[in-house]
Amino acid sequence: MPFEIIDGSKMAAEIRKEIKAEVEDMKARTGKVPGLTTILVGTRPESQTYVRNKKRACKDVGIASFSYDLPEDISQKKLLKIIKESNRNPDVHGILVQLPLPAHIDEAAVQSAISVEKDVDGIHPMNIGNLVMRGRKPLFIPCTPKACLEILDRLKVKIEGRRAVVVGRSNIVGIPVAMLLLHRNATLTLCHSYTQYLPAKTIDGDILIAAAGKPGLIRGDWIKHGAVVIDVGINSVEDPTSEKGYRLVGDVVFEEAQYRASAMTPVPVGVGPMTIAMLLRNTMDSANRFLSGKK
Ligand code: NDP
């Protein structure tokens, strides 16, 4: 059976090109460009890398970035004040707080403090609520779930009437991606750490989304022949042969999956670059909404 490695980097480059043209057009018409505030608390190396990549992507397409690198011990009050200032700043159309936050900060309070109209990560309860309910439209869809659907759509994968299996039920990935697939009329199975006989569930999926954060959890023979597999997991595993001493792997054993799936995203260059592209898309759409007065 033919097998396609889904090129997330190439897809993301196409989207960045589209957005760059839109930014240039906006600048020519209005003299303004979209703006994104990124807030990083602490010095976790992965978070620093993610934020650096997001800022670089903004720069590439002409989106202005306003960044805050805050100390690990910043108080919740000070963090909320920065968010409120960004909520008021007319040059800012999107606010991203890199997760996870230190334990002394209430993540839910931070998520709720971001203006619904600037919540480009789609984590405000109002946006999530509207995403979950039928017939409602959130202002923003969280970037990784949006990336998964964008990949399926760009590959012209039929969703309606097909079986979709999602492994993982986090607020930021598993639940929203499951809801998006359900709203597109897939028959949905949502698995989590209490699911029994997981392979018997995953084998049913015409579309399989793995978002458990467990390296190599899903083996080749857990996958339906011909399934499209989106591996969201990014896991660091020890690798003495690599220069850094580690390498990044997904939740699915790629070497086995290629003999069962018809197409699959590799890790880290599958969903990762598409997630950043969706952040740019959300920021662009937000700026358009603000500048057209439709917010
Ligand atoms: P969380 O840790 O918040 O959620 C993991 C989910 O997986 C939970 O719902 C958990 O179940 C479930 N789970 C864990 N172990 C198993 C198991 N053995 N069997 C079935 N389900 C299991 O992670 P996130 O959703 O934030 O992220 C998931 C992965 O995606 C991570 O590797 C993360 O790094 C990656 N990621 C990648 C992004 C990208 O751009 N490519 C962006 C965001 C995340 P329960 O609810 O019962 O605990």
XYZ file of N, CA and C in Angstrom, residues 35-273:
717
model
N -0.284 42.333 15.488
C 0.674 42.282 16.600
C 0.361 41.142 17.554
N 1.406 40.462 18.003
C 1.239 39.324 18.927
C 2.098 39.530 20.167
N 1.485 39.454 21.339
C 2.246 39.456 22.591
C 2.554 38.014 22.975
N 3.846 37.722 23.234
C 4.189 36.389 23.763
C 4.706 36.568 25.193
N 4.192 35.748 26.080
C 4.599 35.843 27.484
C 5.203 34.508 27.907
N 6.461 34.578 28.339
C 7.162 33.377 28.804
C 7.526 33.585 30.263
N 7.127 32.643 31.102
C 7.477 32.735 32.520
C 8.485 31.622 32.830
N 9.652 32.015 33.347
C 10.660 31.024 33.721
C 11.612 30.700 32.573
N 12.411 29.648 32.783
C 13.492 29.356 31.828
C 13.481 27.896 31.341
N 12.278 27.273 31.289
C 12.232 25.889 30.765
C 12.752 25.899 29.324
N 13.769 25.063 29.026
C 14.370 25.116 27.691
C 13.370 24.866 26.567
N 12.424 23.885 26.758
C 11.473 23.615 25.652
C 10.591 24.829 25.414
N 10.141 25.460 26.530
C 9.266 26.629 26.374
C 10.013 27.763 25.682
N 11.302 27.935 26.052
C 12.106 28.990 25.405
C 12.193 28.730 23.896
N 12.402 27.441 23.547
C 12.498 27.107 22.121
C 11.182 27.396 21.407
N 10.056 26.965 22.024
C 8.746 27.181 21.378
C 8.503 28.673 21.159
N 8.793 29.488 22.197
C 8.525 30.931 22.085
C 9.449 31.558 21.042
N 10.722 31.132 21.045
C 11.670 31.663 20.063
C 11.181 31.364 18.635
N 10.697 30.113 18.421
C 10.212 29.733 17.088
C 8.985 30.558 16.690
N 8.126 30.824 17.669
C 6.907 31.594 17.374
C 7.275 33.029 17.010
N 8.228 33.601 17.747
C 8.634 34.991 17.472
C 9.304 35.082 16.095
N 10.135 34.068 15.789
C 10.822 34.059 14.496
C 9.798 33.969 13.356
N 8.778 33.132 13.558
C 7.748 32.975 12.512
C 6.999 34.288 12.306
N 6.725 35.011 13.409
C 6.053 36.322 13.296
C 6.898 37.255 12.446
N 8.191 37.310 12.778
C 9.100 38.219 12.073
C 9.120 37.895 10.573
N 9.174 36.593 10.261
C 9.232 36.165 8.848
C 8.069 36.697 8.025
N 6.878 36.773 8.643
C 5.702 37.181 7.856
C 5.341 38.647 8.066
N 6.070 39.345 8.940
C 5.813 40.765 9.159
C 4.853 41.078 10.297
N 4.525 40.059 11.138
C 3.683 40.312 12.314
C 4.585 40.883 13.424
N 4.146 41.971 14.053
C 4.964 42.575 15.120
C 4.854 41.719 16.374
N 5.999 41.438 17.024
C 5.856 40.696 18.277
C 6.324 41.518 19.460
N 5.540 41.429 20.519
C 5.803 42.130 21.785
C 6.074 41.018 22.783
N 7.325 40.945 23.272
C 7.580 39.764 24.094
C 7.963 40.108 25.526
N 7.503 39.280 26.419
C 7.801 39.411 27.848
C 8.477 38.123 28.305
N 9.734 38.226 28.746
C 10.425 37.079 29.354
C 10.450 37.343 30.841
N 9.602 36.649 31.574
C 9.394 36.986 32.987
C 10.068 35.962 33.901
N 10.514 36.419 35.087
C 11.179 35.477 35.996
C 10.202 34.438 36.560
N 10.758 33.269 36.858
C 9.996 32.130 37.393
C 9.139 32.529 38.602
N 9.690 33.468 39.425
C 8.992 33.789 40.682
C 8.080 35.018 40.541
N 7.749 35.407 39.330
C 6.847 36.558 39.170
C 5.512 36.255 39.873
N 4.926 37.308 40.475
C 3.658 37.056 41.170
C 2.526 36.978 40.148
N 1.471 36.308 40.550
C 0.299 36.200 39.667
C -0.265 37.587 39.363
N -0.223 38.460 40.408
C -0.776 39.804 40.231
C -0.043 40.556 39.115
N 1.306 40.459 39.137
C 2.099 41.166 38.109
C 1.825 40.575 36.722
N 1.715 39.252 36.666
C 1.458 38.602 35.370
C 0.097 39.049 34.817
N -0.905 39.081 35.686
C -2.241 39.493 35.242
C -2.236 40.945 34.769
N -1.395 41.772 35.431
C -1.314 43.198 35.047
C -0.764 43.310 33.610
N 0.269 42.508 33.316
C 0.851 42.537 31.964
C -0.188 42.102 30.928
N -0.945 41.069 31.269
C -1.982 40.593 30.334
C -3.013 41.698 30.107
N -3.402 42.372 31.198
C -4.432 43.426 31.053
C -3.917 44.577 30.192
N -2.614 44.907 30.360
C -2.032 45.973 29.513
C -2.089 45.569 28.034
N -1.762 44.297 27.765
C -1.818 43.819 26.377
C -3.262 43.803 25.866
N -4.205 43.477 26.755
C -5.627 43.515 26.358
C -6.004 44.900 25.860
N -5.412 45.938 26.516
C -5.777 47.332 26.164
C -4.973 47.879 24.978
N -3.811 47.275 24.697
C -2.912 47.820 23.665
C -3.508 47.629 22.257
N -3.820 48.716 21.554
C -4.465 48.573 20.243
C -3.552 47.974 19.166
N -2.230 47.952 19.419
C -1.315 47.351 18.442
C -1.201 45.831 18.615
N -1.807 45.331 19.683
C -1.749 43.894 19.958
C -3.096 43.269 19.581
N -3.035 42.213 18.735
C -4.278 41.543 18.314
C -4.340 40.108 18.817
N -3.237 39.645 19.400
C -3.214 38.295 19.936
C -2.298 38.225 21.147
N -2.690 37.400 22.130
C -1.858 37.239 23.339
C -1.645 35.750 23.555
N -0.367 35.384 23.700
C -0.057 33.981 23.924
C 0.754 33.845 25.202
N 0.239 33.085 26.147
C 1.002 32.788 27.362
C 1.502 31.355 27.215
N 2.825 31.194 27.180
C 3.386 29.850 26.986
C 3.137 29.000 28.230
N 2.560 27.826 28.018
C 2.315 26.891 29.120
C 3.413 25.835 29.116
N 3.703 25.163 30.223
C 3.059 25.307 31.521
C 3.583 26.516 32.290
N 2.775 26.951 33.256
C 3.182 28.042 34.145
C 3.696 27.452 35.455
N 4.508 28.227 36.201
C 4.966 27.711 37.498
C 3.783 27.393 38.423
N 4.023 26.487 39.374
C 2.932 25.956 40.207
C 2.205 27.032 41.024
N 2.912 28.152 41.375
C 2.242 29.142 42.230
C 1.261 30.017 41.436
N 1.223 29.833 40.123
C 0.300 30.656 39.309
C -0.906 29.812 38.884
N -2.079 30.406 39.065
C -3.330 29.719 38.731
C -3.568 29.844 37.214
N -3.332 28.715 36.529
C -3.404 28.722 35.061
C -4.790 29.161 34.574
N -5.826 28.701 35.271
C -7.195 29.026 34.847
C -7.432 30.532 34.935
N -6.891 31.169 35.995
C -7.083 32.619 36.159
C -6.387 33.368 35.022
N -5.219 32.879 34.646
C -4.464 33.517 33.555
C -5.228 33.369 32.236
N -5.727 32.161 31.992
C -6.449 31.915 30.734
C -7.697 32.788 30.636
N -8.369 32.954 31.759
C -9.600 33.760 31.745
C -9.299 35.251 31.642
N -8.068 35.657 32.025
C -7.723 37.089 32.014
C -7.470 37.600 30.590
N -7.089 36.680 29.693
C -6.821 37.107 28.310
C -8.148 37.482 27.651
N -8.173 38.655 27.016
C -9.391 39.083 26.328
C -9.834 38.017 25.323
N -11.131 37.694 25.326
C -11.645 36.668 24.405
C -11.288 37.030 22.964
N -11.243 38.356 22.699
C -10.992 38.809 21.326
C -9.527 38.727 20.925
N -8.635 38.472 21.928
C -7.201 38.376 21.595
C -6.638 36.989 21.944
N -7.537 36.056 22.212
C -7.156 34.733 22.708
C -6.738 33.820 21.546
N -5.599 34.149 20.911
C -5.188 33.421 19.697
C -4.832 31.955 19.953
N -4.647 31.591 21.222
C -4.394 30.184 21.553
C -5.713 29.433 21.781
N -6.814 30.163 21.774
C -8.141 29.540 21.896
C -8.393 28.856 23.222
N -7.811 29.382 24.311
C -7.921 28.695 25.600
C -8.886 29.364 26.567
N -9.433 30.523 26.187
C -10.400 31.181 27.065
C -11.664 30.309 27.147
N -12.239 30.173 28.367
C -13.422 29.307 28.505
C -14.542 29.653 27.523
N -14.666 30.933 27.168
C -15.710 31.334 26.222
C -15.430 30.749 24.833
N -14.158 30.788 24.419
C -13.818 30.223 23.113
C -13.950 28.703 23.112
N -13.464 28.072 24.187
C -13.584 26.602 24.273
C -15.061 26.209 24.319
N -15.849 26.952 25.107
C -17.288 26.656 25.234
C -17.975 26.731 23.880
N -17.679 27.790 23.139
C -18.299 27.939 21.819
C -17.803 26.887 20.827
N -16.590 26.409 21.062
C -16.054 25.346 20.197
C -16.798 24.026 20.437
N -17.112 23.787 21.722
C -17.725 22.508 22.076
C -19.199 22.463 21.649
N -19.897 23.609 21.781
C -21.340 23.606 21.504
C -21.631 23.585 20.005
N -22.643 22.828 19.633
C -23.045 22.788 18.216
C -23.702 24.100 17.844
N -23.430 24.546 16.631
C -24.089 25.749 16.134
C -23.458 27.043 16.616
N -22.424 26.974 17.441
C -21.723 28.191 17.881
C -20.403 28.287 17.141
N -19.854 29.504 17.125
C -18.582 29.693 16.440
C -17.606 30.391 17.382
N -16.525 29.723 17.774
C -15.549 30.414 18.619
C -14.800 31.471 17.811
N -14.288 32.503 18.475
C -13.465 33.477 17.743
C -12.152 32.826 17.329
N -11.649 31.926 18.177
C -10.374 31.253 17.870
C -10.475 29.766 18.174
N -9.844 28.972 17.316
C -9.699 27.531 17.560
C -8.259 27.310 18.004
N -8.028 26.534 19.074
C -6.654 26.313 19.527
C -5.759 25.829 18.380
N -4.510 26.299 18.408
C -3.643 26.163 17.225
C -3.346 24.709 16.822
N -3.066 23.830 17.793
C -2.697 22.457 17.415
C -3.900 21.697 16.837
N -5.073 21.739 17.490
C -6.240 21.098 16.870
C -6.570 21.680 15.497
N -6.440 23.000 15.379
C -6.694 23.636 14.075
C -5.689 23.119 13.044
N -4.433 22.936 13.474
C -3.397 22.402 12.575
C -3.766 20.990 12.105
N -4.279 20.166 13.011
C -4.650 18.783 12.632
C -5.713 18.801 11.542
N -6.735 19.651 11.724
C -7.819 19.711 10.729
C -7.321 20.305 9.405
N -6.454 21.308 9.524
C -5.905 21.938 8.312
C -5.109 20.902 7.500
N -4.343 20.064 8.192
C -3.573 19.012 7.511
C -4.533 18.066 6.786
N -5.566 17.612 7.498
C -6.523 16.682 6.875
C -7.184 17.335 5.661
N -7.552 18.610 5.809
C -8.234 19.297 4.704
C -7.299 19.502 3.513
N -6.061 19.905 3.798
C -5.119 20.125 2.681
C -4.816 18.820 1.946
N -4.907 17.686 2.691
C -4.693 16.379 2.045
C -5.976 15.839 1.430
N -7.075 16.614 1.607
C -8.401 16.219 1.107
C -8.853 14.879 1.701
N -8.589 14.680 2.981
C -9.035 13.462 3.671
C -10.514 13.634 4.008
N -11.321 12.656 3.641
C -12.751 12.726 3.953
C -12.920 12.488 5.461
N -13.696 13.338 6.104
C -13.913 13.208 7.550
C -15.321 12.708 7.830
N -16.267 13.289 7.113
C -17.675 12.970 7.340
C -17.944 11.467 7.261
N -18.619 10.949 8.282
C -19.037 9.547 8.267
C -17.930 8.557 8.568
N -16.711 9.060 8.743
C -15.605 8.114 8.992
C -15.320 8.027 10.486
N -14.591 6.990 10.845
C -14.290 6.792 12.269
C -13.014 7.533 12.631
N -13.121 8.409 13.631
C -11.932 9.139 14.103
C -11.653 8.703 15.534
N -10.410 8.369 15.794
C -10.018 7.995 17.154
C -8.992 9.016 17.633
N -9.262 9.612 18.786
C -8.337 10.586 19.375
C -7.806 9.984 20.674
N -6.491 9.971 20.830
C -5.893 9.472 22.076
C -5.352 10.679 22.833
N -5.974 11.000 23.963
C -5.620 12.190 24.745
C -6.823 13.106 24.849
N -7.035 13.680 26.042
C -8.221 14.531 26.240
C -7.858 15.823 26.972
N -6.696 16.402 26.631
C -6.335 17.659 27.288
C -7.208 18.783 26.741
N -7.300 19.859 27.514
C -8.109 21.010 27.083
C -7.551 21.655 25.828
N -6.226 21.556 25.669
C -5.581 22.309 24.589
C -5.448 21.490 23.292
N -5.430 20.144 23.422
C -5.290 19.331 22.202
C -6.443 18.323 22.047
N -6.479 17.323 22.921
C -7.384 16.177 22.721
C -8.848 16.568 22.613
N -9.357 17.328 23.588
C -10.795 17.648 23.578
C -11.154 18.525 22.375
N -10.419 19.643 22.132
C -10.839 20.432 20.964
C -10.719 19.694 19.633
N -9.669 18.879 19.461
C -9.561 18.188 18.156
C -10.700 17.175 18.012
N -11.063 16.533 19.122
C -12.184 15.579 19.086
C -13.474 16.306 18.695
N -13.692 17.476 19.281
C -14.912 18.242 18.978
C -14.946 18.697 17.522
N -13.777 19.125 17.022
C -13.725 19.573 15.622
C -14.079 18.416 14.683
N -13.582 17.216 14.987
C -13.875 16.055 14.144
C -15.348 15.670 14.247
N -15.888 15.767 15.457
C -17.305 15.448 15.673
C -18.196 16.423 14.897
N -17.839 17.731 14.970
C -18.636 18.726 14.247
C -18.557 18.533 12.723
N -17.478 17.855 12.294
C -17.366 17.564 10.847
C -17.968 16.189 10.534
N -18.766 15.684 11.485
C -19.555 14.453 11.289
C -18.744 13.162 11.212
N -17.596 13.147 11.889
C -16.899 11.871 12.079
C -17.604 11.139 13.226
N -17.460 9.809 13.255
C -17.912 9.045 14.421
C -16.702 8.928 15.330
N -16.868 9.423 16.543
C -15.698 9.707 17.375
C -15.485 8.722 18.524
N -14.244 8.322 18.720
C -13.854 7.620 19.943
C -12.757 8.446 20.598
N -12.988 8.832 21.843
C -12.003 9.657 22.557
C -11.390 8.829 23.690
N -10.098 8.574 23.586
C -9.419 7.688 24.558
C -8.543 8.489 25.506
N -8.290 7.927 26.669
C -7.482 8.591 27.698
C -6.805 7.525 28.541
N -6.210 7.934 29.644
C -5.375 6.972 30.369
C -6.193 5.893 31.097
N -7.514 6.076 31.181
C -8.347 5.034 31.809
C -8.997 4.117 30.769
N -8.748 4.398 29.486
C -9.351 3.580 28.426
C -8.782 2.163 28.507
N -9.677 1.181 28.460
C -9.212 -0.203 28.499
C -9.074 -0.730 27.077
N -8.128 -1.629 26.883
C -7.895 -2.259 25.572
C -7.721 -1.199 24.480
N -6.791 -0.274 24.716
C -6.560 0.827 23.772
C -6.342 0.358 22.324
N -5.540 -0.717 22.108
C -5.330 -1.137 20.704
C -6.641 -1.497 20.004
N -7.607 -2.019 20.758
C -8.898 -2.384 20.149
C -9.687 -1.142 19.748
N -9.341 0.003 20.321
C -10.008 1.268 19.943
C -9.272 1.917 18.759
N -7.935 1.973 18.876
C -7.185 2.685 17.827
C -7.309 1.988 16.465
N -7.446 0.674 16.481
C -7.492 -0.100 15.225
C -8.727 0.246 14.385
N -9.716 0.858 15.010
C -10.957 1.242 14.308
C -10.824 2.545 13.535
N -9.785 3.322 13.815
C -9.740 4.695 13.309
C -9.332 4.806 11.848
N -10.221 5.363 11.028
C -9.811 5.747 9.675
C -8.877 6.950 9.798
N -9.172 7.745 10.835
C -8.300 8.879 11.169
C -7.878 8.655 12.620
N -6.581 8.668 12.862
C -6.089 8.453 14.227
C -5.259 9.658 14.644
N -5.685 10.305 15.732
C -4.926 11.452 16.237
C -4.309 11.031 17.579
N -2.990 11.048 17.641
C -2.303 10.624 18.865
C -1.805 11.855 19.602
N -2.328 12.074 20.797
C -1.926 13.252 21.588
C -1.883 12.878 23.064
N -1.059 11.863 23.359
C -0.957 11.379 24.737
C 0.321 11.852 25.418
N 1.323 12.222 24.625
C 2.608 12.604 25.222
C 3.347 11.412 25.805
N 3.167 10.248 25.159
C 3.855 9.016 25.608
C 4.637 8.442 24.427
N 5.983 8.484 24.504
C 6.776 8.049 23.352
C 6.477 6.607 22.946
N 6.190 6.440 21.654
C 6.000 5.085 21.113
C 4.846 4.310 21.702
N 3.843 5.005 22.254
C 2.691 4.314 22.848
C 1.955 3.461 21.811
N 1.784 4.014 20.609
C 0.944 3.348 19.605
C 1.817 2.577 18.613
N 1.616 1.281 18.594
C 2.423 0.391 17.763
C 1.773 0.221 16.386
N 2.559 -0.296 15.453
C 2.073 -0.440 14.074
C 0.786 -1.242 13.984
N 0.734 -2.381 14.727
C -0.447 -3.244 14.564
C -1.670 -2.746 15.342
N -1.574 -1.539 15.921
C -2.747 -0.896 16.533
C -3.472 -0.017 15.502
N -2.885 0.082 14.312
C -3.374 1.047 13.318
C -4.127 0.318 12.212
N -5.263 0.868 11.832
C -6.061 0.278 10.749
C -5.309 0.414 9.420
N -5.380 -0.607 8.580
C -4.750 -0.522 7.259
C -5.341 0.667 6.507
N -4.497 1.553 6.024
C -4.962 2.690 5.220
C -5.344 3.916 6.034
N -5.190 3.859 7.347
C -5.575 5.012 8.186
C -4.658 6.219 7.918
N -5.214 7.406 8.190
C -4.388 8.622 8.178
C -4.045 8.913 9.641
N -2.763 9.005 9.930
C -2.320 9.152 11.317
C -1.688 10.523 11.531
N -2.225 11.255 12.501
C -1.642 12.549 12.863
C -1.019 12.372 14.248
N 0.298 12.436 14.281
C 1.014 12.225 15.545
C 1.367 13.584 16.150
N 0.602 13.966 17.165
C 0.799 15.281 17.793
C 1.933 15.228 18.828
N 2.159 14.063 19.401
C 3.119 13.927 20.504
C 4.513 14.429 20.157
N 5.090 15.153 21.089
C 6.508 15.527 20.961
C 7.167 15.100 22.267
N 7.966 14.055 22.189
C 8.568 13.499 23.401
C 10.073 13.413 23.228
N 10.767 13.801 24.263
C 12.222 13.748 24.220
C 12.683 12.411 24.819
N 13.465 11.650 24.057
C 13.995 10.378 24.586
C 15.520 10.387 24.496
N 16.144 9.722 25.442
C 17.614 9.673 25.464
C 18.145 9.039 24.190
N 19.219 9.618 23.647
C 19.841 9.044 22.458
C 21.325 9.402 22.474
N 22.152 8.478 22.999
C 23.580 8.772 23.114
C 24.246 9.008 21.759
N 23.616 8.525 20.646
C 24.225 8.709 19.327
C 23.997 10.123 18.789
N 23.057 10.859 19.406
C 22.811 12.215 18.904
C 23.697 13.214 19.659
N 24.001 14.309 18.975
C 24.889 15.333 19.544
C 24.353 15.876 20.874
N 23.028 16.064 20.917
C 22.406 16.641 22.116
C 22.178 15.596 23.219
N 22.319 14.324 22.884
C 22.084 13.277 23.880
C 20.628 12.857 23.955
N 19.779 13.502 23.143
C 18.371 13.110 23.103
C 17.831 13.345 21.694
N 16.660 12.760 21.430
C 15.977 13.087 20.174
C 14.486 13.157 20.437
N 13.777 13.783 19.506
C 12.333 13.945 19.684
C 11.601 12.854 18.912
N 10.649 12.211 19.581
C 9.837 11.184 18.927
C 8.364 11.453 19.216
N 7.509 10.826 18.428
C 6.072 10.996 18.615
C 5.481 9.955 19.554
N 4.155 9.891 19.539
C 3.438 8.888 20.338
C 3.266 7.586 19.566
N 3.549 7.648 18.255
C 3.340 6.484 17.384
C 4.715 6.000 16.915
N 4.892 4.679 16.879
C 6.171 4.134 16.389
C 6.176 4.253 14.855
N 6.856 5.286 14.387
C 6.809 5.630 12.953
C 7.241 4.453 12.079
N 8.346 3.801 12.478
C 8.939 2.729 11.648
C 7.935 1.589 11.438
N 7.035 1.374 12.400
C 6.030 0.312 12.256
C 4.783 0.845 11.539
N 4.424 2.086 11.873
C 3.168 2.662 11.351
C 3.198 2.780 9.836
N 4.386 2.976 9.269
C 4.463 3.201 7.813
C 3.995 1.987 7.013
N 3.953 0.815 7.654
C 3.476 -0.371 6.937
C 1.966 -0.553 7.057
N 1.312 0.314 7.835
C -0.146 0.183 8.017
C -0.900 1.422 7.530
N -0.360 2.592 7.860
C -1.063 3.838 7.544
C -0.937 4.156 6.060
N -1.861 5.007 5.564
C -1.696 5.493 4.185
C -0.932 6.812 4.187
N -1.026 7.539 5.298
C -0.292 8.808 5.419
C -0.085 9.088 6.900
N 1.028 9.756 7.209
C 1.309 10.024 8.625
C 2.214 11.242 8.756
N 1.982 12.007 9.823
C 2.868 13.147 10.098
C 4.092 12.647 10.857
N 5.288 13.073 10.448
C 6.485 12.722 11.222
C 6.646 13.671 12.415
N 7.482 13.300 13.352
C 7.797 14.168 14.497
C 9.300 14.434 14.447
N 9.759 15.695 14.585
C 8.994 16.881 14.985
C 8.507 17.762 13.827
N 8.640 17.359 12.588
C 8.351 18.314 11.498
C 6.993 18.063 10.834
N 6.030 17.583 11.619
C 4.692 17.383 11.085
C 3.738 18.434 11.623
N 3.145 18.122 12.766
C 2.155 19.033 13.367
C 2.835 20.295 13.931
N 4.084 20.162 14.393
C 4.781 21.288 15.037
C 4.780 22.563 14.198
N 5.349 22.530 12.979
C 5.359 23.758 12.173
C 3.964 24.236 11.801
